[in-house]
Short mmCIF file of C-alpha atoms in Angstrom, two decimals:
data_model
loop_
_atom_site.label_atom_id
_atom_site.label_comp_id
_atom_site.label_asym_id
_atom_site.label_seq_id
_atom_site.Cartn_x
_atom_site.Cartn_y
_atom_site.Cartn_z
CA MET A 1 0.42 -0.33 0.19
CA ARG A 2 1.32 3.50 -1.02
CA PRO A 3 1.88 5.56 2.22
CA SER A 4 -0.61 8.24 0.66
CA GLU A 5 -3.18 5.69 0.50
CA ALA A 6 -2.54 4.76 4.44
CA ILE A 7 -2.76 7.66 5.96
CA VAL A 8 -6.71 7.91 4.08
CA ARG A 9 -7.47 4.00 5.07
CA LEU A 10 -5.56 5.64 9.09
CA ALA A 11 -6.93 9.06 8.92
CA VAL A 12 -10.71 9.22 7.93
CA PRO A 13 -11.37 6.69 11.23
CA ALA A 14 -8.94 9.38 13.57
CA THR A 15 -11.40 11.38 12.16
CA LEU A 16 -13.36 10.02 12.42
CA ALA A 17 -12.70 9.62 16.59
CA LEU A 18 -12.04 13.15 16.24
CA LEU A 19 -15.61 14.43 15.38
CA ALA A 20 -17.41 12.33 17.30
CA LYS A 21 -16.28 15.00 19.81
CA ALA A 22 -17.57 17.79 18.15
CA VAL A 23 -20.81 15.55 17.00
CA TYR A 24 -21.42 15.29 21.16
CA ASN A 25 -21.14 19.29 21.83
CA ILE A 26 -23.01 20.12 18.69
CA VAL A 27 -25.83 17.93 19.18
CA ASP A 28 -25.94 19.58 22.96
CA THR A 29 -26.67 22.70 21.87
CA ALA A 30 -28.71 21.67 19.23
CA TYR A 31 -31.07 20.79 21.56
CA ILE A 32 -30.48 23.09 24.68
CA GLY A 33 -31.44 25.61 22.18
CA MET A 34 -34.29 24.02 21.99
CA LEU A 35 -34.99 24.83 25.49
CA ASP A 36 -35.10 28.48 24.90
CA SER A 37 -32.94 30.40 26.84
CA ASP A 38 -30.06 32.28 25.73
CA VAL A 39 -28.72 31.67 30.29
CA ALA A 40 -28.49 27.55 28.72
CA LEU A 41 -26.73 28.21 25.15
CA ALA A 42 -24.41 30.74 27.37
CA ALA A 43 -23.69 27.86 30.02
CA VAL A 44 -22.52 25.76 27.57
CA GLY A 45 -20.63 28.48 25.62
CA VAL A 46 -18.53 28.70 28.70
CA THR A 47 -17.44 24.58 29.31
CA VAL A 48 -15.46 25.10 25.43
CA PRO A 49 -12.19 25.77 26.84
CA LEU A 50 -12.57 23.06 29.09
CA LEU A 51 -13.55 20.93 26.10
CA LEU A 52 -10.44 21.60 25.18
CA ILE A 53 -7.64 21.39 27.51
CA MET A 54 -9.86 17.94 28.05
CA VAL A 55 -9.59 17.15 24.24
CA SER A 56 -5.72 18.03 24.26
CA ILE A 57 -4.66 16.20 28.02
CA GLU A 58 -6.30 13.42 26.10
CA ASN A 59 -4.71 13.21 22.43
CA ILE A 60 -1.52 14.39 24.50
CA PHE A 61 -0.99 10.44 24.99
CA ALA A 62 -3.06 8.93 22.27
CA ALA A 63 -1.68 9.93 20.30
CA GLY A 64 2.07 9.28 21.83
CA ALA A 65 1.00 5.95 21.70
CA ALA A 66 -0.56 5.15 18.61
CA VAL A 67 3.47 6.28 17.81
CA LEU A 68 5.57 4.40 19.55
CA ALA A 69 3.94 1.52 19.11
CA GLY A 70 3.08 1.61 15.28
CA ARG A 71 7.72 1.43 15.70
CA GLN A 72 7.37 -1.02 17.86
CA LEU A 73 5.41 -2.96 15.57
CA GLY A 74 6.60 -1.81 12.23
CA ARG A 75 9.98 -3.70 14.19
CA GLN A 76 7.83 -6.65 14.62
CA ASP A 77 8.87 -6.19 18.41
CA TYR A 78 4.55 -6.87 19.25
CA GLU A 79 5.48 -6.99 22.92
CA ALA A 80 6.44 -4.40 23.40
CA ALA A 81 4.09 -2.98 21.84
CA SER A 82 1.81 -4.80 24.18
CA ARG A 83 3.73 -3.12 27.04
CA THR A 84 3.79 0.92 25.26
CA VAL A 85 -0.41 0.63 25.36
CA SER A 86 -1.09 -1.24 28.39
CA THR A 87 1.44 1.16 30.10
CA VAL A 88 0.09 3.89 28.47
CA VAL A 89 -4.14 3.01 28.70
CA GLY A 90 -2.72 2.36 32.62
CA LEU A 91 -1.68 6.05 32.48
CA SER A 92 -4.52 7.60 31.66
CA VAL A 93 -7.07 5.18 34.18
CA ILE A 94 -4.59 6.90 36.94
CA LEU A 95 -5.02 11.01 35.45
CA GLY A 96 -9.00 10.50 34.04
CA VAL A 97 -9.05 9.65 37.62
CA LEU A 98 -7.11 12.98 39.39
CA LEU A 99 -8.88 15.20 36.60
CA CYS A 100 -12.05 14.40 37.12
CA ALA A 101 -11.52 14.16 40.68
CA GLY A 102 -9.93 18.09 40.44
CA GLY A 103 -12.76 18.98 38.43
CA ILE A 104 -15.23 19.17 40.29
CA VAL A 105 -13.71 19.99 43.62
CA PHE A 106 -12.07 23.30 41.38
CA ILE A 107 -15.55 22.92 38.91
CA GLU A 108 -16.90 26.92 40.24
CA PRO A 109 -13.89 28.85 40.10
CA LEU A 110 -12.95 27.22 37.07
CA MET A 111 -16.45 27.69 35.27
CA ARG A 112 -15.78 30.89 36.78
CA ALA A 113 -12.32 31.73 35.12
CA PHE A 114 -13.92 30.86 32.13
CA GLY A 115 -15.72 32.92 31.59
CA ALA A 116 -18.97 32.39 33.34
CA SER A 117 -21.96 34.96 34.91
CA GLU A 118 -23.94 34.42 37.84
CA ALA A 119 -26.40 33.60 36.37
CA SER A 120 -25.48 30.94 33.79
CA LEU A 121 -22.33 29.53 36.53
CA PRO A 122 -25.59 27.00 38.75
CA LEU A 123 -25.57 25.59 34.35
CA ALA A 124 -21.83 25.54 33.36
CA LYS A 125 -20.80 23.55 36.30
CA ASP A 126 -24.07 21.33 35.60
CA TYR A 127 -22.45 21.24 33.09
CA ALA A 128 -19.66 20.04 33.27
CA PHE A 129 -20.13 18.29 36.19
CA TRP A 130 -19.63 14.95 33.90
CA MET A 131 -17.53 15.90 31.36
CA PHE A 132 -15.76 15.66 34.37
CA VAL A 133 -17.38 12.24 34.46
CA ALA A 134 -16.39 11.59 30.96
CA ALA A 135 -12.77 11.64 31.42
CA LEU A 136 -12.82 8.36 33.28
CA ALA A 137 -14.04 6.77 30.14
CA ASN A 138 -12.96 9.51 27.77
CA LEU A 139 -9.00 8.81 28.02
CA PRO A 140 -8.41 6.10 28.31
CA ALA A 141 -11.08 5.50 25.56
CA GLN A 142 -8.41 7.33 23.12
CA SER A 143 -5.96 6.46 23.74
CA MET A 144 -7.36 1.89 23.38
CA ASN A 145 -8.27 3.55 19.67
CA CYS A 146 -5.43 4.89 18.44
CA ALA A 147 -3.81 2.07 19.13
CA ALA A 148 -6.45 0.34 17.48
CA ARG A 149 -5.15 2.40 14.49
CA ALA A 150 -1.78 1.71 14.94
CA GLU A 151 -2.25 -1.53 14.59
CA SER A 152 -4.59 -1.33 11.10
CA SER A 153 -7.76 -2.30 13.59
CA VAL A 154 -9.87 0.71 11.53
CA ARG A 155 -13.27 -0.81 11.77
CA ILE A 156 -13.41 -0.98 15.32
CA SER A 157 -12.76 2.57 15.65
CA SER A 158 -15.24 4.00 13.73
CA VAL A 159 -17.95 1.75 15.05
CA ALA A 160 -16.71 2.65 18.59
CA VAL A 161 -16.98 7.02 17.75
CA ILE A 162 -19.94 6.59 15.54
CA THR A 163 -21.77 3.64 18.05
CA GLY A 164 -21.91 6.57 20.76
CA ALA A 165 -21.55 9.41 18.61
CA ALA A 166 -25.63 8.27 17.01
CA LEU A 167 -26.37 7.20 21.28
CA ASN A 168 -25.39 10.57 22.15
CA VAL A 169 -28.60 11.57 19.55
CA ILE A 170 -30.43 9.09 21.16
CA LEU A 171 -30.45 9.65 24.83
CA ASP A 172 -29.94 12.88 24.22
CA PRO A 173 -33.84 14.22 23.99
CA VAL A 174 -34.45 11.43 26.86
CA PHE A 175 -32.54 12.88 29.76
CA MET A 176 -33.17 16.79 28.22
CA PHE A 177 -37.82 17.25 28.40
CA ASP A 178 -40.19 17.23 30.55
CA TRP A 179 -42.24 13.49 28.33
CA GLY A 180 -38.96 12.31 29.53
CA LEU A 181 -36.25 12.33 32.51
CA ASN A 182 -36.29 16.38 32.39
CA MET A 183 -33.11 17.15 34.23
CA GLY A 184 -32.09 20.47 31.41
CA VAL A 185 -29.03 21.19 31.06
CA GLU A 186 -27.17 18.07 32.68
CA GLY A 187 -29.40 15.77 30.55
CA ALA A 188 -27.29 16.34 27.87
CA SER A 189 -24.17 16.26 29.76
CA LEU A 190 -24.59 13.12 31.14
CA ALA A 191 -26.35 11.94 28.01
CA THR A 192 -23.49 12.15 26.10
CA THR A 193 -21.22 10.03 29.01
CA VAL A 194 -22.89 7.16 29.23
CA SER A 195 -22.66 7.43 25.11
CA GLN A 196 -19.12 8.37 26.06
CA PHE A 197 -18.65 4.99 28.36
CA VAL A 198 -20.45 2.94 25.45
CA THR A 199 -17.21 3.75 23.87
CA PHE A 200 -14.70 3.20 26.11
CA PHE A 201 -17.17 -0.26 27.05
CA ILE A 202 -17.07 -1.41 22.86
CA LEU A 203 -13.06 -0.96 22.46
CA ILE A 204 -12.79 -2.45 26.11
CA ARG A 205 -14.40 -5.95 24.50
CA PHE A 206 -11.99 -5.24 21.72
CA TYR A 207 -8.84 -6.05 23.35
CA ALA A 208 -9.97 -8.28 26.13
CA SER A 209 -11.27 -10.77 22.67
CA GLY A 210 -7.59 -11.29 22.06
CA ARG A 211 -8.58 -10.37 18.05
CA SER A 212 -6.26 -7.41 18.28
CA VAL A 213 -2.61 -8.32 17.76
CA ILE A 214 -1.62 -5.12 20.98
CA ARG A 215 -2.79 -7.05 24.14
CA ILE A 216 -3.75 -5.05 27.16
CA ARG A 217 -2.68 -6.82 30.19
CA ALA A 218 -2.67 -5.77 33.89
CA LYS A 219 1.25 -6.81 33.31
CA GLY A 220 2.08 -5.05 31.19
CA PHE A 221 1.65 -1.63 33.04
CA ARG A 222 5.03 -0.22 33.54
CA PRO A 223 5.59 3.08 34.04
CA GLY A 224 8.80 4.32 33.00
CA TRP A 225 10.35 8.14 33.26
CA GLU A 226 11.76 7.12 29.34
CA LEU A 227 8.84 5.57 27.94
CA ILE A 228 6.88 8.38 29.59
CA LYS A 229 8.42 11.18 27.92
CA THR A 230 8.08 9.69 25.03
CA VAL A 231 5.17 9.45 24.48
CA VAL A 232 4.02 13.12 26.01
CA LEU A 233 6.98 14.83 23.01
CA ILE A 234 5.44 13.13 20.14
CA GLY A 235 2.10 13.71 22.06
CA ILE A 236 2.57 18.04 22.20
CA PRO A 237 2.83 18.68 19.21
CA THR A 238 -0.76 17.03 18.65
CA ALA A 239 -2.33 18.69 21.73
CA VAL A 240 -0.73 22.53 20.86
CA ILE A 241 -3.46 22.50 18.98
CA GLN A 242 -6.88 22.35 21.83
CA ILE A 243 -4.16 24.63 23.81
CA CYS A 244 -4.11 27.28 22.00
CA LEU A 245 -8.03 27.01 20.77
CA SER A 246 -9.00 26.88 25.18
CA VAL A 247 -6.90 29.91 25.76
CA ALA A 248 -9.18 32.07 22.66
CA SER A 249 -12.22 30.86 24.10
CA SER A 250 -11.45 31.52 27.28
CA LEU A 251 -9.86 35.26 27.24
CA THR A 252 -12.69 35.18 24.57
CA ASN A 253 -15.70 34.31 26.43
CA ILE A 254 -13.30 36.83 29.66
CA ALA A 255 -13.20 40.24 27.36
CA ALA A 256 -17.84 39.47 26.67
CA SER A 257 -18.38 38.48 30.08
CA SER A 258 -17.44 42.42 31.21
CA LEU A 259 -20.44 43.90 28.17
CA PRO A 260 -24.02 44.36 28.21
CA ASN A 261 -26.25 41.34 27.38
CA SER A 262 -23.10 39.13 27.88
CA ASP A 263 -25.13 35.93 28.18
CA GLU A 264 -26.28 36.16 24.83
CA ILE A 265 -23.30 36.96 22.87
CA ILE A 266 -21.22 34.19 24.98
CA ALA A 267 -23.96 31.31 23.85
CA ALA A 268 -23.37 33.55 20.63
CA TYR A 269 -20.27 32.21 19.82
CA GLY A 270 -19.91 28.98 21.93
CA VAL A 271 -22.74 27.83 18.53
CA VAL A 272 -19.61 29.74 16.03
CA GLN A 273 -16.35 28.00 18.22
CA ARG A 274 -18.45 24.43 18.21
CA LEU A 275 -18.69 24.77 14.61
CA ILE A 276 -15.37 25.81 14.07
CA LEU A 277 -14.02 23.39 15.75
CA ILE A 278 -15.25 20.77 12.84
CA GLY A 279 -12.78 22.12 10.25
CA CYS A 280 -9.89 21.84 13.50
CA TYR A 281 -11.02 18.26 13.79
CA VAL A 282 -10.46 17.59 10.17
CA VAL A 283 -6.92 18.82 9.86
CA MET A 284 -6.28 16.62 12.91
CA GLY A 285 -7.72 13.38 12.28
CA PHE A 286 -5.22 13.79 8.63
CA MET A 287 -1.95 14.65 10.55
CA GLN A 288 -2.72 12.03 13.14
CA GLY A 289 -3.11 9.49 9.99
CA TYR A 290 0.98 10.24 9.32
CA GLN A 291 2.03 10.07 11.96
CA PRO A 292 1.56 6.41 12.12
CA VAL A 293 2.72 5.83 8.13
CA ALA A 294 5.99 7.65 9.74
CA ALA A 295 6.44 5.49 12.86
CA LEU A 296 5.90 2.65 10.97
CA LYS A 297 7.02 3.32 7.91
CA PRO A 298 10.51 0.74 7.31
CA LEU A 299 13.43 3.33 7.42
CA SER A 300 16.16 1.67 6.09
CA GLN A 301 14.47 3.87 3.35
CA PRO A 302 13.44 6.14 5.49
CA ILE A 303 13.94 9.80 3.64
CA ARG A 304 12.18 8.95 0.37
CA ARG A 305 9.78 7.44 1.89
CA LYS A 306 8.22 9.77 4.79
CA CYS A 307 8.50 12.86 2.32
CA HIS A 308 6.46 10.98 0.34
CA ALA A 309 4.63 10.73 2.48
CA LEU A 310 4.89 14.04 4.22
CA GLN A 311 4.00 15.37 0.82
CA ASN A 312 0.13 13.68 0.89
CA GLN A 313 0.35 15.15 4.03
CA ASN A 314 0.67 18.36 3.39
CA GLU A 315 -1.71 18.04 0.44
CA ILE A 316 -4.36 17.77 2.00
CA GLY A 317 -3.79 19.54 5.11
CA ARG A 318 -3.67 22.71 2.31
CA ALA A 319 -7.00 20.95 0.88
CA ALA A 320 -8.29 21.20 3.54
CA ALA A 321 -7.64 24.01 6.37
CA SER A 322 -3.66 23.69 5.40
CA GLY A 323 -2.34 20.52 7.35
CA THR A 324 1.45 21.77 6.71
CA GLY A 325 2.32 24.29 10.78
CA PRO A 326 1.15 20.51 12.52
CA ALA A 327 2.55 18.49 10.61
CA VAL A 328 6.25 20.13 11.08
CA THR A 329 5.59 21.39 14.04
CA TYR A 330 4.63 17.01 14.67
CA ARG A 331 8.34 16.91 13.58
CA LEU A 332 10.18 19.01 14.91
CA PHE A 333 9.06 17.75 17.90
CA SER A 334 9.11 14.02 17.90
CA PRO A 335 12.74 12.21 19.07
CA GLU A 336 14.66 11.01 15.74
CA THR A 337 13.22 7.53 14.47
CA GLY A 338 15.85 6.74 13.00
CA ARG A 339 17.26 4.80 14.49
CA ASN A 340 14.74 1.85 13.32
CA THR A 341 15.71 -1.33 13.18
CA ALA A 342 12.69 -2.95 10.92
CA ARG A 343 13.03 -4.37 7.65
CA PRO A 344 10.97 -2.68 4.84
CA GLY A 345 8.14 -4.10 3.69
CA SER A 346 3.93 -2.83 2.53
CA PHE A 347 1.38 -2.28 4.28
CA ARG A 348 -1.84 -5.08 4.99
CA SER A 349 -4.74 -5.22 7.07
CA ALA A 350 -3.17 -6.00 11.00
CA GLY A 351 -5.90 -7.12 12.03
CA THR A 352 -5.33 -9.98 9.33
CA GLY A 353 -1.78 -9.85 9.79
CA GLY A 354 -1.25 -7.58 8.82
CA ILE A 355 1.52 -5.52 10.70
CA PRO A 356 4.44 -4.10 8.00
CA ARG A 357 7.01 -7.10 7.95
#
């Protein structure tokens, strides 16, 4: 398989996984709009920076695990790849617990920092509470999702995120409106959390079934400084985009909070931000499709193959919204990969024994 085809093959589920985040929030916003409350929309709008921060944390571990495991799979070192993913998933679980507990404890000052007014603060806290609970599933699920793409198990990756997004569309009105549970804004966030846990359990079942090339096992959890440093350095470029967007959203909300009709302004800005994220996630999805290709492709011909892959990724990125910058940032931050000693080979489906050989 040519590098350009491999990028597209891996980029599609990566893009779907990221777009699922946008779909969850766009669907929530659409249903919350039916409540005819500007304050409710403003409450959801002030959680946009929180959403971006959480996605950035998820991607640090997920992208790092995918690329590092991809290198090990390229060397046909399946045991090392399993240890890497097991360790990253374990760390994601620990970080999810810390993020959930810390976020719930400091939920009020966080919402105020993101621009919540006195009127929107109670609803913003209700919505953000279940976002923090969802971190328990989202962090490890994103790591497992990226690991599945690294071994080319793209079907289960797509099924997991599409199932969760579709379920959210169904559960939102049931949890929100008076003919259902009548939970309002909090119901929208709870429906999203339930859907994300379903995605998490689908991925858990896949790895527990033994169908995956990578095995996630408790005994494979071996955290070490070198592994953590390598994963973080690889994942940081992917996270930088969301961190910058989060800072921009926070500053805009804070600036708007001192204006007349601030809740209406923040509500409108929150809706627009969710639409903008769709384009950003498409670019990031193709960037994530490039990363495992660069890691997996045999490095006996490194320059020609990697440049060809990067060229194709850049062409796609320019067509979407110029993806060259994120790709170059990734190359600047990622550790040197020239030490990889994999033998020449070609891409085949990893689900049927298709690790590059």
